[in-house]
């Protein structure tokens, strides 16, 4: 697909917008509450002093710093010479229409050698959508890939994922304070939690994209993805296999 064609794929109207700010705030404060609860149990059991509450407070500091880190990352993507910005007002308007409730105010579309077919990043209300310059000429598949990225933007996954990691690390530290031998299985548990959050997030984005563009687009997209799929440790930690994702989409479409 040529970059100029991106604005002609025709994302349809969505009857209701994707999740808004409330979902992100619930995730933020919910993850912090888990950290505080685990720390409180360890302190109440007498395994540590109240000083252990410094760890959840440090988590809040990370939450406060993340927006600045995201702005720097977004600026880097916008200045990255590997990608070039393309005018796609119709595509940007379609994405804005469904992500505005989550605070998205600006969408920039860039093309280049993207890992995978599409990626996205968000810092506050500014977002960038990256599209591979050789994205296959399959409009139905392209609709699904772009709808999936819009779902990531609406979910604010650039915040949710590090928040989940921080919560897991704080809980690991608290439990390790009480039972040092738990650190080894605890590290495995942290990896499992991060993988579960990533994979469930991908499935949720698939579900939201399915609601937007339909099952036919999902079928085409995962057919393309399956041909390019290479199983790796990274893929196990971040994405379910295309065949599994498609099966989940089919089940969701039947509901």
XYZ file of C-alpha atoms in Angstrom:
255
model
C 0.000 0.000 0.000
C 1.350 3.415 -0.916
C 1.332 6.060 1.842
C -1.050 8.180 -0.224
C -3.606 5.353 -0.062
C -3.852 5.422 3.722
C -6.464 8.156 3.634
C -8.721 6.169 1.311
C -9.157 2.939 3.274
C -12.389 4.296 4.741
C -12.619 3.582 8.466
C -16.365 3.403 9.164
C -18.209 5.381 11.820
C -18.285 3.778 15.267
C -21.642 3.802 17.043
C -20.018 4.464 20.410
C -16.531 5.708 21.295
C -13.792 3.612 22.813
C -13.041 3.657 26.569
C -12.446 7.098 28.069
C -10.304 8.621 30.803
C -12.154 6.820 33.590
C -10.703 3.485 32.579
C -7.157 4.832 32.691
C -7.699 6.448 36.106
C -9.215 3.240 37.472
C -6.162 1.310 36.271
C -3.755 3.847 37.790
C -5.331 4.019 41.218
C -6.234 0.342 41.205
C -2.615 -0.677 40.626
C -1.485 1.711 43.381
C -4.111 0.266 45.742
C -2.775 -3.247 45.126
C 0.742 -2.093 46.036
C -0.480 -0.426 49.229
C -2.573 -3.462 50.202
C 0.332 -5.928 49.800
C 2.668 -3.595 51.687
C 0.120 -3.141 54.488
C -0.255 -6.926 54.899
C 3.531 -7.383 55.174
C 3.859 -4.537 57.699
C 0.829 -5.657 59.737
C 2.236 -9.184 59.924
C 5.344 -7.765 61.592
C 7.773 -8.652 58.816
C 8.764 -5.051 58.209
C 8.336 -1.529 59.564
C 6.189 1.229 58.160
C 9.215 2.371 56.183
C 8.195 -0.200 53.588
C 5.438 2.217 52.514
C 8.194 4.202 50.808
C 7.908 1.713 47.935
C 4.293 2.555 46.998
C 5.186 6.240 47.352
C 8.056 5.676 44.918
C 5.490 4.176 42.564
C 3.537 7.439 42.705
C 6.722 9.321 41.824
C 7.161 7.102 38.767
C 3.550 7.783 37.776
C 4.272 11.519 38.020
C 7.449 11.246 35.930
C 5.975 9.041 33.190
C 4.192 11.903 31.343
C 7.514 13.735 30.889
C 9.185 10.530 29.678
C 6.325 9.966 27.240
C 6.667 13.497 25.849
C 10.373 12.928 25.218
C 9.652 9.594 23.540
C 6.945 11.115 21.356
C 9.237 13.979 20.326
C 11.863 11.390 19.387
C 9.418 9.477 17.192
C 8.286 12.650 15.457
C 11.897 13.615 14.733
C 13.064 10.106 13.795
C 14.458 10.172 10.252
C 13.426 6.548 9.649
C 9.820 7.716 9.304
C 8.159 10.460 7.298
C 4.929 12.241 8.127
C 2.138 11.854 5.567
C -1.051 13.916 5.275
C -3.999 11.708 6.187
C -6.780 13.999 7.435
C -9.583 11.473 6.960
C -7.684 8.768 8.854
C -6.711 11.179 11.637
C -10.308 12.393 11.935
C -11.625 8.822 12.182
C -9.157 7.978 14.947
C -9.926 11.217 16.791
C -13.649 10.518 16.624
C -13.300 7.328 18.657
C -10.405 8.269 20.961
C -11.382 11.823 21.944
C -13.179 10.622 25.128
C -9.812 9.339 26.361
C -8.231 12.753 25.773
C -6.649 12.360 22.332
C -6.445 15.767 20.611
C -3.885 15.269 17.855
C -3.015 12.353 15.559
C 0.115 12.319 13.376
C 0.550 9.547 10.804
C 4.104 8.535 9.845
C 5.301 5.779 7.509
C 8.579 3.881 7.365
C 10.231 0.610 8.360
C 7.971 -0.201 11.283
C 8.482 -3.335 13.348
C 5.305 -5.238 12.546
C 2.635 -3.588 10.400
C 1.557 -0.683 12.611
C 2.507 0.829 15.952
C 1.361 3.793 17.984
C 2.522 5.960 20.847
C 0.840 8.528 23.025
C 1.903 11.354 25.315
C -1.038 13.149 26.861
C -3.362 14.229 24.059
C -0.728 13.961 21.310
C -0.348 10.685 19.449
C 1.619 9.242 16.568
C 0.568 6.244 14.452
C 3.378 4.466 12.605
C 2.537 2.480 9.470
C 4.907 0.212 7.576
C 5.630 1.642 4.154
C 5.124 -1.785 2.598
C 1.903 -2.597 4.347
C 0.198 -5.161 2.083
C -2.401 -3.900 -0.345
C -5.286 -5.397 1.615
C -7.605 -2.552 2.667
C -9.677 -4.756 4.986
C -6.559 -5.851 6.875
C -5.284 -2.283 7.048
C -8.560 -1.126 8.590
C -8.196 -3.671 11.370
C -4.531 -2.856 12.057
C -5.313 0.863 12.331
C -8.429 0.265 14.456
C -6.304 -1.888 16.757
C -3.789 0.948 17.183
C -6.627 3.371 17.912
C -7.718 1.015 20.679
C -4.223 1.134 22.187
C -4.416 4.926 22.134
C -7.851 4.929 23.780
C -6.679 2.504 26.477
C -3.566 4.640 27.114
C -1.414 1.498 26.994
C 1.826 3.503 27.090
C 0.852 4.180 30.719
C -0.944 0.983 31.664
C 1.968 -1.325 30.871
C 4.638 0.444 32.966
C 2.043 0.882 35.722
C 1.508 -2.877 35.797
C 5.268 -3.480 35.880
C 5.764 -1.026 38.754
C 2.957 -2.620 40.757
C 4.432 -6.082 40.253
C 7.902 -4.879 41.323
C 6.597 -3.119 44.439
C 4.683 -6.246 45.445
C 7.759 -8.399 44.767
C 9.901 -6.170 47.001
C 7.317 -6.244 49.797
C 6.906 -10.016 49.667
C 10.672 -10.495 49.376
C 11.116 -8.462 52.562
C 8.952 -10.972 54.428
C 10.118 -14.133 52.691
C 13.501 -13.725 50.921
C 13.219 -17.178 49.363
C 10.103 -15.923 47.541
C 12.230 -13.616 45.391
C 13.146 -16.313 42.873
C 9.581 -17.480 42.135
C 8.571 -13.842 42.554
C 10.668 -12.790 39.566
C 8.948 -15.475 37.514
C 5.599 -14.178 38.767
C 6.491 -10.607 37.720
C 7.333 -11.799 34.201
C 4.067 -13.756 34.106
C 2.049 -10.741 35.279
C 3.623 -8.449 32.678
C 3.003 -11.036 29.948
C -0.610 -11.481 31.076
C -1.219 -7.714 31.050
C 0.320 -7.342 27.598
C -1.533 -10.279 26.086
C -4.899 -9.387 27.624
C -4.418 -5.835 26.379
C -3.847 -7.082 22.847
C -6.999 -9.173 23.018
C -8.992 -6.228 24.337
C -7.701 -4.032 21.503
C -8.675 -6.779 19.045
C -12.168 -6.808 20.538
C -12.495 -3.024 20.263
C -11.178 -3.085 16.687
C -13.596 -5.885 15.837
C -16.498 -3.800 17.135
C -15.335 -0.951 14.909
C -14.466 -2.567 11.573
C -16.012 -6.035 11.718
C -14.932 -9.670 11.485
C -14.053 -9.598 7.775
C -11.268 -7.090 8.488
C -10.010 -9.226 11.376
C -9.934 -12.325 9.160
C -7.850 -10.518 6.547
C -5.538 -8.922 9.107
C -4.691 -12.152 10.906
C -4.239 -13.967 7.624
C -1.551 -11.403 6.755
C -0.097 -11.497 10.272
C 0.097 -15.296 10.294
C 2.254 -15.313 7.163
C 4.733 -12.929 8.796
C 4.560 -14.421 12.298
C 7.790 -15.598 13.909
C 7.517 -17.134 17.377
C 10.036 -15.660 19.816
C 10.437 -15.014 23.544
C 9.361 -11.417 22.954
C 6.216 -12.514 21.149
C 5.326 -14.828 24.032
C 5.566 -11.892 26.442
C 3.644 -9.398 24.331
C 1.272 -10.911 21.758
C -0.789 -14.091 21.512
C -0.281 -15.994 18.250
C -2.359 -14.643 15.334
C -4.379 -17.863 15.148
C -5.376 -17.536 18.817
C -6.272 -13.874 18.398
C -8.430 -14.659 15.385
C -10.181 -17.451 17.266
C -10.945 -15.002 20.091
C -12.308 -12.494 17.563
C -14.599 -15.124 16.061
C -15.956 -16.023 19.493
C -16.480 -12.357 20.308
C -18.316 -11.809 17.007
C -20.737 -14.603 17.897
C -21.707 -13.051 21.229
